[in-house]
Every structure is written in structure tokens, then in C-alpha cells.
Amino acid sequence: MANVSIAIHGGAGTILKKDMTAVREMEYKSALQQALDSGYRLLSKGAGSVEVVEQTVIMLEDNHLFNAGKGSVFTAEGKHEMDASIMDGRSLKAGAVTMVANVKNPVELARKVMEESEHVFLAGIGAEEFARLKKLEFKNDKYFYDEFRYKQWMDIRGTDRFQLDHSPEEDKFGTVGAVALDQSGNVAAATSTGGMTNKKYGRVGDSPIIGAGTYANNKTCAVSCTGSGEYFIRGVVAYDVSCLMEYKGLDLNEACRVVVHDRLPQIGGDGGLIACDSRGNLALEFNTEGMYRGQQSTTKQSKVEIYK
Ligand code: ASP
């Protein structure tokens, strides 16, 4: 079998062992492990990388532990506005959606945009209309209700504060993403998020922005990011990793290290990313206390980790 590889993340942030109960830690680890196993199984069976990152992110979106899909945080208006994107490294095609409500799996919608529309990026009610046209599943508000998320929102509701899901006051994190290399040598990346608690004014982060939160190119790598979205947009982080490889000849690990530990902190950004290249190398870098993450490849045993 040709080399395959996969990495996933469930958000980066101030994740400290001392703040975590054993039960909680186990819940996160088993959710990550299940998604990782299922993604790797698909790759082993010969599935394409686009299919694999989509299906893996769907599993994470369906888990209330993560701030994406079902577990999305509350906006200032008490709603859920979700963002997602996906990119195919072989064709450089991409699809993204932002500010969508009630769509069960925003990443599935992003893939539909990529493959069944002439566009790359759809927003709000227009994106929802497209989802209906494509017969995607919708869920009512109750499905997206999570007690913990609601409390997070109640704490800052009515104030001008908004909260990144990975800021120090928080202990629940969770933008999700996946990158993969398939047996044909194609890479792909996908990212999905509920954004920030109490966000308003139609705030959009990096996750649905191609080049910022997500990027894939067979020539270089596939990248999915998590962290303080505003900085990831300004740093064009996912594309920056690819550029360092393409134009400066850095290898995957060097490129990721430079971006996460030098360039991003220089502008004040915190968070992390996962990346794979077309030779099967994987990189999982973060400049925060922790990042929910997992990886497996033909040459690397399956591993799920949380802390530094
Ligand atoms: N990057 C996401 C955003 O800014 C949040 C996160 O990764 O936790 O919307």
C-alpha cells in the first residue's frame, strides 16, 4: 500500500491537565481516537483524501464536546453561526460556508459548494438555501443546545466581551479539523467551527477562509488551523506554511514551526495547526498549553494527545 497519513485536531488553547478530570480527559481522547481510527480505516481502504477529511470532520461535528456542528458556541443573540471549509490539494478546488445556522454538518455543505456549485464561498441564508437545494440535513435549535455552552454564554451575555473558545478563562475548546494523504498521493484539508462565544456583528474567523484556516496543495501540504482567528487571517497562516515550503524550500516540520512559533506570535496570535505533505509526513504544532489532536500514518502508530 502507498503511504497514507492523517492528522486531526479538536481545538487548541489553555488546556491544562490540572483543570481536567480523568473522565473528561477520557471522553475527549476516545472521541478523537474514534474519529482518527475511522479516517485511517477509510484511507487504508483506498478512499480519497477529500472524502476522508470530510467524514472525519463530520464525526467531530456530531460530538457535543467540540465547538463545531452540534457543540457550537452561542452568539450574542443566543444563536449558533457555523463556519466550515474544505480544500482538495490535487485540483486546488475549495469550498467554504460561513454564518450558517441549523445545518447539521457544515463541512458537508462546504464540500457541496466545492463540488456542486460554481463558487467557493457562500454565506448565511444563501448558503442555507443552497443546503436545502442539495437536500442536506437540518436540525432544530434544540439539537445544538449544550448546557455548558449555554453557561459560557450566560457569563458574558449582554457585555461587549466575546470569548475565543480557547482563551484562558475557558476550559472548553473545540474548533475541529483534519488533513490527510491518500493512496494516490493527494492531500486535502477541512476545518469546522462555531467560532467565538457571544460573537456579534457577523464576526467571521479564519476557519472558513481558504488560505487562513484551511489550505491544501499537492505540491506542498494540507493544513487546518485553530486559534485566535483574527491573527490567523492576518497571518494567512495555512497558506504561509505552504509558501515557506514552495518558495523557500523548507520541509513540512520546519515550515510549521516557523509559522506557529515565530511568525504567528510576532503579531500576537495563539493557537496551532495540523499539516501533512504528499510524502506522508505529519506536523502538529501549537503555541498554546495544549491542543486536542491525533495522528496516524503508514510509518507512525496511532497517537492521540492533549497536552504539550
Ligand atoms: N479559529 C476559530 C475562530 O477564530 C476559533 C478556534 O479555533 O477555536 O473562529
mmCIF file of C-alpha atoms and ligand atoms in Angstrom:
data_model
loop_
_atom_site.group_PDB
_atom_site.id
_atom_site.type_symbol
_atom_site.label_atom_id
_atom_site.label_comp_id
_atom_site.label_asym_id
_atom_site.label_seq_id
_atom_site.Cartn_x
_atom_site.Cartn_y
_atom_site.Cartn_z
ATOM 1 C CA MET A 1 0.000 0.000 0.000
ATOM 2 C CA ALA A 2 1.244 3.500 -0.825
ATOM 3 C CA ASN A 3 1.909 5.747 2.163
ATOM 4 C CA VAL A 4 -1.143 7.292 3.764
ATOM 5 C CA SER A 5 -1.411 9.674 6.691
ATOM 6 C CA ILE A 6 -3.986 11.561 8.695
ATOM 7 C CA ALA A 7 -3.982 14.155 11.479
ATOM 8 C CA ILE A 8 -6.930 15.652 13.315
ATOM 9 C CA HIS A 9 -7.460 18.439 15.837
ATOM 10 C CA GLY A 10 -10.251 19.397 18.191
ATOM 11 C CA GLY A 11 -9.015 22.895 19.056
ATOM 12 C CA ALA A 12 -6.003 24.450 20.771
ATOM 13 C CA GLY A 13 -5.888 26.539 23.928
ATOM 14 C CA THR A 14 -5.240 26.745 27.617
ATOM 15 C CA ILE A 15 -5.798 23.081 28.187
ATOM 16 C CA LEU A 16 -4.138 22.107 31.457
ATOM 17 C CA LYS A 17 -4.004 18.681 32.993
ATOM 18 C CA LYS A 18 -4.732 20.138 36.432
ATOM 19 C CA ASP A 19 -8.068 21.521 35.184
ATOM 20 C CA MET A 20 -9.154 18.274 33.616
ATOM 21 C CA THR A 21 -10.955 15.394 35.311
ATOM 22 C CA ALA A 22 -9.998 11.859 34.390
ATOM 23 C CA VAL A 23 -13.455 11.223 32.978
ATOM 24 C CA ARG A 24 -13.373 14.310 30.812
ATOM 25 C CA GLU A 25 -9.940 13.522 29.524
ATOM 26 C CA MET A 26 -11.109 10.073 28.594
ATOM 27 C CA GLU A 27 -14.162 11.452 26.784
ATOM 28 C CA TYR A 28 -12.015 13.721 24.651
ATOM 29 C CA LYS A 29 -9.437 11.074 23.943
ATOM 30 C CA SER A 30 -11.968 8.473 22.948
ATOM 31 C CA ALA A 31 -13.820 10.933 20.681
ATOM 32 C CA LEU A 32 -10.536 11.803 18.975
ATOM 33 C CA GLN A 33 -9.488 8.165 18.738
ATOM 34 C CA GLN A 34 -12.766 7.140 17.123
ATOM 35 C CA ALA A 35 -12.526 9.868 14.501
ATOM 36 C CA LEU A 36 -8.870 9.055 13.840
ATOM 37 C CA ASP A 37 -9.498 5.313 13.536
ATOM 38 C CA SER A 38 -12.374 5.793 11.179
ATOM 39 C CA GLY A 39 -10.380 8.201 8.995
ATOM 40 C CA TYR A 40 -7.404 5.875 8.867
ATOM 41 C CA ARG A 41 -9.614 2.912 8.022
ATOM 42 C CA LEU A 42 -11.070 4.823 5.090
ATOM 43 C CA LEU A 43 -7.578 5.704 3.841
ATOM 44 C CA SER A 44 -6.475 2.077 4.111
ATOM 45 C CA LYS A 45 -9.452 1.014 2.040
ATOM 46 C CA GLY A 46 -8.405 3.432 -0.676
ATOM 47 C CA ALA A 47 -10.780 6.342 -0.035
ATOM 48 C CA GLY A 48 -9.743 9.745 -1.426
ATOM 49 C CA SER A 49 -8.367 12.390 0.925
ATOM 50 C CA VAL A 50 -11.305 14.765 0.358
ATOM 51 C CA GLU A 51 -13.759 12.068 1.402
ATOM 52 C CA VAL A 52 -11.629 11.187 4.414
ATOM 53 C CA VAL A 53 -11.250 14.722 5.796
ATOM 54 C CA GLU A 54 -14.946 15.388 5.264
ATOM 55 C CA GLN A 55 -16.082 12.188 7.007
ATOM 56 C CA THR A 56 -13.629 12.650 9.860
ATOM 57 C CA VAL A 57 -14.722 16.224 10.497
ATOM 58 C CA ILE A 58 -18.372 15.110 10.365
ATOM 59 C CA MET A 59 -17.677 12.706 13.242
ATOM 60 C CA LEU A 60 -16.204 15.545 15.283
ATOM 61 C CA GLU A 61 -19.062 17.904 14.353
ATOM 62 C CA ASP A 62 -21.523 15.311 15.634
ATOM 63 C CA ASN A 63 -19.868 15.261 19.049
ATOM 64 C CA HIS A 64 -21.044 17.913 21.506
ATOM 65 C CA LEU A 65 -17.587 18.091 23.104
ATOM 66 C CA PHE A 66 -16.221 20.153 20.242
ATOM 67 C CA ASN A 67 -17.080 23.684 19.174
ATOM 68 C CA ALA A 68 -18.341 22.728 15.736
ATOM 69 C CA GLY A 69 -21.633 21.385 14.439
ATOM 70 C CA LYS A 70 -23.640 20.042 17.384
ATOM 71 C CA GLY A 71 -21.384 21.581 20.060
ATOM 72 C CA SER A 72 -21.166 25.072 18.526
ATOM 73 C CA VAL A 73 -20.971 28.032 20.925
ATOM 74 C CA PHE A 74 -23.693 30.672 21.330
ATOM 75 C CA THR A 75 -23.593 34.025 19.535
ATOM 76 C CA ALA A 76 -24.568 37.302 21.260
ATOM 77 C CA GLU A 77 -28.119 36.676 20.080
ATOM 78 C CA GLY A 78 -28.216 33.198 21.543
ATOM 79 C CA LYS A 79 -27.890 31.511 18.184
ATOM 80 C CA HIS A 80 -25.335 29.299 16.510
ATOM 81 C CA GLU A 81 -23.475 30.528 13.462
ATOM 82 C CA MET A 82 -21.183 27.937 11.997
ATOM 83 C CA ASP A 83 -18.254 28.156 9.592
ATOM 84 C CA ALA A 84 -16.521 25.411 7.622
ATOM 85 C CA SER A 85 -14.182 24.910 4.696
ATOM 86 C CA ILE A 86 -12.552 22.157 2.685
ATOM 87 C CA MET A 87 -9.811 22.078 0.059
ATOM 88 C CA ASP A 88 -8.601 19.477 -2.421
ATOM 89 C CA GLY A 89 -4.820 19.565 -2.911
ATOM 90 C CA ARG A 90 -4.963 17.821 -6.269
ATOM 91 C CA SER A 91 -7.236 20.266 -8.118
ATOM 92 C CA LEU A 92 -6.835 23.269 -5.785
ATOM 93 C CA LYS A 93 -10.625 23.358 -5.647
ATOM 94 C CA ALA A 94 -12.125 24.652 -2.435
ATOM 95 C CA GLY A 95 -15.479 25.180 -0.778
ATOM 96 C CA ALA A 96 -16.480 27.182 2.279
ATOM 97 C CA VAL A 97 -19.514 28.391 4.193
ATOM 98 C CA THR A 98 -19.917 30.969 6.929
ATOM 99 C CA MET A 99 -22.652 32.055 9.341
ATOM 100 C CA VAL A 100 -24.855 29.061 8.628
ATOM 101 C CA ALA A 101 -27.494 28.023 11.146
ATOM 102 C CA ASN A 102 -29.186 24.682 11.746
ATOM 103 C CA VAL A 103 -27.208 22.805 9.107
ATOM 104 C CA LYS A 104 -26.217 19.555 10.837
ATOM 105 C CA ASN A 105 -22.836 19.232 9.151
ATOM 106 C CA PRO A 106 -21.382 22.478 7.798
ATOM 107 C CA VAL A 107 -18.333 20.658 6.368
ATOM 108 C CA GLU A 108 -20.645 18.595 4.179
ATOM 109 C CA LEU A 109 -22.112 21.825 2.880
ATOM 110 C CA ALA A 110 -18.627 23.192 2.209
ATOM 111 C CA ARG A 111 -17.878 20.116 0.108
ATOM 112 C CA LYS A 112 -21.115 20.582 -1.836
ATOM 113 C CA VAL A 113 -20.097 24.174 -2.538
ATOM 114 C CA MET A 114 -16.740 22.912 -3.806
ATOM 115 C CA GLU A 115 -18.106 20.139 -5.972
ATOM 116 C CA GLU A 116 -21.596 21.188 -6.969
ATOM 117 C CA SER A 117 -21.526 24.957 -7.316
ATOM 118 C CA GLU A 118 -19.535 27.411 -9.376
ATOM 119 C CA HIS A 119 -18.492 29.243 -6.252
ATOM 120 C CA VAL A 120 -16.043 28.870 -3.421
ATOM 121 C CA PHE A 121 -17.597 30.737 -0.509
ATOM 122 C CA LEU A 122 -21.282 31.012 0.459
ATOM 123 C CA ALA A 123 -22.652 32.910 3.458
ATOM 124 C CA GLY A 124 -25.699 32.953 5.742
ATOM 125 C CA ILE A 125 -29.175 32.444 4.378
ATOM 126 C CA GLY A 126 -27.873 31.992 0.856
ATOM 127 C CA ALA A 127 -25.695 29.126 1.998
ATOM 128 C CA GLU A 128 -28.654 27.614 3.846
ATOM 129 C CA GLU A 129 -30.788 27.889 0.721
ATOM 130 C CA PHE A 130 -28.082 26.011 -1.187
ATOM 131 C CA ALA A 131 -28.007 23.371 1.569
ATOM 132 C CA ARG A 132 -31.760 22.880 1.189
ATOM 133 C CA LEU A 133 -31.391 22.580 -2.572
ATOM 134 C CA LYS A 134 -28.763 19.886 -2.016
ATOM 135 C CA LYS A 135 -31.040 18.140 0.490
ATOM 136 C CA LEU A 136 -28.616 18.357 3.395
ATOM 137 C CA GLU A 137 -29.873 17.581 6.861
ATOM 138 C CA PHE A 138 -31.120 20.422 9.061
ATOM 139 C CA LYS A 139 -31.571 20.223 12.840
ATOM 140 C CA ASN A 140 -33.642 22.401 15.162
ATOM 141 C CA ASP A 141 -32.076 24.668 17.817
ATOM 142 C CA LYS A 142 -32.567 22.030 20.491
ATOM 143 C CA TYR A 143 -30.077 19.748 18.763
ATOM 144 C CA PHE A 144 -27.401 22.437 19.094
ATOM 145 C CA TYR A 145 -28.185 23.216 22.745
ATOM 146 C CA ASP A 146 -25.457 22.309 25.187
ATOM 147 C CA GLU A 147 -25.687 23.149 28.874
ATOM 148 C CA PHE A 148 -22.006 24.013 29.169
ATOM 149 C CA ARG A 149 -22.020 26.236 26.102
ATOM 150 C CA TYR A 150 -25.128 27.978 27.397
ATOM 151 C CA LYS A 151 -23.421 28.747 30.719
ATOM 152 C CA GLN A 152 -20.369 30.057 28.879
ATOM 153 C CA TRP A 153 -22.633 32.442 27.040
ATOM 154 C CA MET A 154 -24.642 33.439 30.158
ATOM 155 C CA ASP A 155 -21.410 34.504 31.848
ATOM 156 C CA ILE A 156 -20.734 37.196 29.257
ATOM 157 C CA ARG A 157 -24.145 37.770 27.723
ATOM 158 C CA GLY A 158 -25.076 41.438 27.342
ATOM 159 C CA THR A 159 -21.456 42.568 27.643
ATOM 160 C CA ASP A 160 -19.155 43.616 24.850
ATOM 161 C CA ARG A 161 -16.912 40.695 25.581
ATOM 162 C CA PHE A 162 -16.594 37.845 23.213
ATOM 163 C CA GLN A 163 -14.696 34.775 24.002
ATOM 164 C CA LEU A 164 -12.439 32.687 21.937
ATOM 165 C CA ASP A 165 -13.108 29.125 22.756
ATOM 166 C CA HIS A 166 -9.508 28.706 23.771
ATOM 167 C CA SER A 167 -8.956 31.865 25.820
ATOM 168 C CA PRO A 168 -7.503 31.460 29.326
ATOM 169 C CA GLU A 169 -10.826 31.839 31.154
ATOM 170 C CA GLU A 170 -12.199 28.928 29.226
ATOM 171 C CA ASP A 171 -11.794 25.256 29.705
ATOM 172 C CA LYS A 172 -13.723 24.070 26.747
ATOM 173 C CA PHE A 173 -12.253 24.247 23.322
ATOM 174 C CA GLY A 174 -13.021 22.855 20.074
ATOM 175 C CA THR A 175 -12.748 24.004 16.508
ATOM 176 C CA VAL A 176 -12.152 20.788 14.595
ATOM 177 C CA GLY A 177 -10.101 19.874 11.555
ATOM 178 C CA ALA A 178 -8.491 17.090 9.575
ATOM 179 C CA VAL A 179 -5.732 16.729 6.991
ATOM 180 C CA ALA A 180 -4.979 13.566 5.029
ATOM 181 C CA LEU A 181 -2.819 11.999 2.344
ATOM 182 C CA ASP A 182 -4.470 9.204 0.362
ATOM 183 C CA GLN A 183 -3.042 6.241 -1.554
ATOM 184 C CA SER A 184 -2.975 8.211 -4.801
ATOM 185 C CA GLY A 185 -0.737 10.856 -3.262
ATOM 186 C CA ASN A 186 -3.421 13.525 -2.943
ATOM 187 C CA VAL A 187 -3.733 15.724 0.140
ATOM 188 C CA ALA A 188 -6.815 17.515 1.482
ATOM 189 C CA ALA A 189 -7.777 19.636 4.481
ATOM 190 C CA ALA A 190 -11.037 20.544 6.234
ATOM 191 C CA THR A 191 -11.921 22.778 9.203
ATOM 192 C CA SER A 192 -15.200 23.453 11.017
ATOM 193 C CA THR A 193 -16.156 25.735 13.916
ATOM 194 C CA GLY A 194 -18.854 27.511 15.864
ATOM 195 C CA GLY A 195 -16.489 30.480 16.236
ATOM 196 C CA MET A 196 -16.457 32.583 19.419
ATOM 197 C CA THR A 197 -18.930 32.712 22.287
ATOM 198 C CA ASN A 198 -21.004 35.934 22.268
ATOM 199 C CA LYS A 199 -19.724 36.927 18.819
ATOM 200 C CA LYS A 200 -21.680 39.646 17.048
ATOM 201 C CA TYR A 201 -21.740 41.966 14.034
ATOM 202 C CA GLY A 202 -21.430 38.905 11.791
ATOM 203 C CA ARG A 203 -17.941 38.161 13.050
ATOM 204 C CA VAL A 204 -16.167 35.535 10.932
ATOM 205 C CA GLY A 205 -12.897 33.860 11.931
ATOM 206 C CA ASP A 206 -10.215 32.101 9.945
ATOM 207 C CA SER A 207 -11.798 28.650 9.780
ATOM 208 C CA PRO A 208 -13.875 29.175 6.606
ATOM 209 C CA ILE A 209 -11.248 31.321 4.912
ATOM 210 C CA ILE A 210 -9.164 29.457 2.359
ATOM 211 C CA GLY A 211 -5.509 30.270 2.955
ATOM 212 C CA ALA A 212 -6.081 31.386 6.553
ATOM 213 C CA GLY A 213 -7.679 28.446 8.393
ATOM 214 C CA THR A 214 -7.514 25.825 5.653
ATOM 215 C CA TYR A 215 -5.294 25.162 2.661
ATOM 216 C CA ALA A 216 -4.232 22.177 0.554
ATOM 217 C CA ASN A 217 -1.868 21.792 -2.375
ATOM 218 C CA ASN A 218 -0.319 18.510 -3.546
ATOM 219 C CA LYS A 219 2.880 20.395 -4.343
ATOM 220 C CA THR A 220 3.357 21.306 -0.696
ATOM 221 C CA CYS A 221 0.935 20.300 2.045
ATOM 222 C CA ALA A 222 -2.538 20.327 3.578
ATOM 223 C CA VAL A 223 -3.165 22.489 6.664
ATOM 224 C CA SER A 224 -6.019 23.005 9.145
ATOM 225 C CA CYS A 225 -5.714 25.674 11.860
ATOM 226 C CA THR A 226 -7.243 26.500 15.220
ATOM 227 C CA GLY A 227 -6.720 29.544 17.404
ATOM 228 C CA SER A 228 -7.361 33.266 17.582
ATOM 229 C CA GLY A 229 -8.941 33.610 14.159
ATOM 230 C CA GLU A 230 -8.249 37.315 13.669
ATOM 231 C CA TYR A 231 -4.493 36.670 13.793
ATOM 232 C CA PHE A 232 -4.708 33.602 11.605
ATOM 233 C CA ILE A 233 -6.458 35.711 8.976
ATOM 234 C CA ARG A 234 -3.832 38.454 9.174
ATOM 235 C CA GLY A 235 -1.030 35.909 9.050
ATOM 236 C CA VAL A 236 -2.660 33.972 6.188
ATOM 237 C CA VAL A 237 -1.378 31.101 8.249
ATOM 238 C CA ALA A 238 -2.314 27.952 6.314
ATOM 239 C CA TYR A 239 -1.046 29.406 3.040
ATOM 240 C CA ASP A 240 2.047 30.747 4.755
ATOM 241 C CA VAL A 241 3.081 27.194 5.670
ATOM 242 C CA SER A 242 2.613 26.157 2.051
ATOM 243 C CA CYS A 243 4.548 29.206 0.791
ATOM 244 C CA LEU A 244 7.516 28.541 3.045
ATOM 245 C CA MET A 245 7.703 25.070 1.530
ATOM 246 C CA GLU A 246 7.131 26.113 -2.052
ATOM 247 C CA TYR A 247 9.231 29.264 -2.259
ATOM 248 C CA LYS A 248 11.775 28.781 0.471
ATOM 249 C CA GLY A 249 12.242 25.046 0.265
ATOM 250 C CA LEU A 250 11.543 24.366 3.957
ATOM 251 C CA ASP A 251 10.310 20.907 4.860
ATOM 252 C CA LEU A 252 6.893 20.429 6.434
ATOM 253 C CA ASN A 253 8.088 20.446 10.029
ATOM 254 C CA GLU A 254 10.327 23.485 9.634
ATOM 255 C CA ALA A 255 7.604 25.439 7.865
ATOM 256 C CA CYS A 256 5.041 24.666 10.573
ATOM 257 C CA ARG A 257 7.477 25.514 13.352
ATOM 258 C CA VAL A 258 8.417 28.859 11.838
ATOM 259 C CA VAL A 259 4.780 29.855 11.346
ATOM 260 C CA VAL A 260 3.471 28.712 14.731
ATOM 261 C CA HIS A 261 6.417 29.687 16.933
ATOM 262 C CA ASP A 262 7.854 32.751 15.135
ATOM 263 C CA ARG A 263 5.547 34.443 12.703
ATOM 264 C CA LEU A 264 2.236 33.989 14.487
ATOM 265 C CA PRO A 265 3.436 35.096 17.967
ATOM 266 C CA GLN A 266 5.098 38.131 16.360
ATOM 267 C CA ILE A 267 1.665 39.512 15.526
ATOM 268 C CA GLY A 268 0.121 38.295 18.796
ATOM 269 C CA GLY A 269 -1.573 35.127 17.604
ATOM 270 C CA ASP A 270 -2.021 31.970 19.629
ATOM 271 C CA GLY A 271 -3.203 28.564 18.538
ATOM 272 C CA GLY A 272 -1.987 25.693 16.457
ATOM 273 C CA LEU A 273 -2.299 23.703 13.290
ATOM 274 C CA ILE A 274 -2.063 20.243 11.820
ATOM 275 C CA ALA A 275 -0.441 19.544 8.461
ATOM 276 C CA CYS A 276 0.596 16.724 6.152
ATOM 277 C CA ASP A 277 2.647 16.665 2.975
ATOM 278 C CA SER A 278 2.415 14.411 -0.064
ATOM 279 C CA ARG A 279 5.183 12.131 1.231
ATOM 280 C CA GLY A 280 3.253 11.200 4.325
ATOM 281 C CA ASN A 281 4.969 13.470 6.846
ATOM 282 C CA LEU A 282 2.799 14.934 9.564
ATOM 283 C CA ALA A 283 3.229 18.044 11.731
ATOM 284 C CA LEU A 284 1.131 19.045 14.722
ATOM 285 C CA GLU A 285 2.329 22.357 16.165
ATOM 286 C CA PHE A 286 0.802 24.733 18.710
ATOM 287 C CA ASN A 287 1.978 27.642 20.835
ATOM 288 C CA THR A 288 -0.724 27.221 23.493
ATOM 289 C CA GLU A 289 -0.800 24.947 26.554
ATOM 290 C CA GLY A 290 -2.470 22.192 24.634
ATOM 291 C CA MET A 291 -4.232 21.059 21.510
ATOM 292 C CA TYR A 292 -6.644 18.170 21.180
ATOM 293 C CA ARG A 293 -5.009 16.146 18.462
ATOM 294 C CA GLY A 294 -4.382 12.773 16.877
ATOM 295 C CA GLN A 295 -2.249 11.315 14.123
ATOM 296 C CA GLN A 296 -1.550 8.104 12.291
ATOM 297 C CA SER A 297 0.364 7.181 9.160
ATOM 298 C CA THR A 298 1.817 4.157 7.416
ATOM 299 C CA THR A 299 5.009 4.695 9.387
ATOM 300 C CA LYS A 300 3.595 6.209 12.596
ATOM 301 C CA GLN A 301 1.438 4.425 15.115
ATOM 302 C CA SER A 302 -1.894 5.899 16.056
ATOM 303 C CA LYS A 303 -1.500 8.531 18.771
ATOM 304 C CA VAL A 304 -3.983 10.839 20.495
ATOM 305 C CA GLU A 305 -2.721 13.640 22.757
ATOM 306 C CA ILE A 306 -3.958 16.733 24.551
ATOM 307 C CA TYR A 307 -1.145 18.493 26.418
ATOM 308 C CA LYS A 308 2.281 19.805 25.416
HETATM 309 N N1 ASP B 1 -10.198 29.813 14.805
HETATM 310 C C1 ASP B 1 -11.552 29.821 15.292
HETATM 311 C C2 ASP B 1 -12.165 31.190 15.064
HETATM 312 O O1 ASP B 1 -11.483 32.179 15.240
HETATM 313 C C3 ASP B 1 -11.664 29.504 16.737
HETATM 314 C C4 ASP B 1 -10.852 28.332 17.259
HETATM 315 O O2 ASP B 1 -10.051 27.769 16.552
HETATM 316 O O3 ASP B 1 -11.057 27.959 18.430
HETATM 317 O O4 ASP B 1 -13.335 31.266 14.768
#
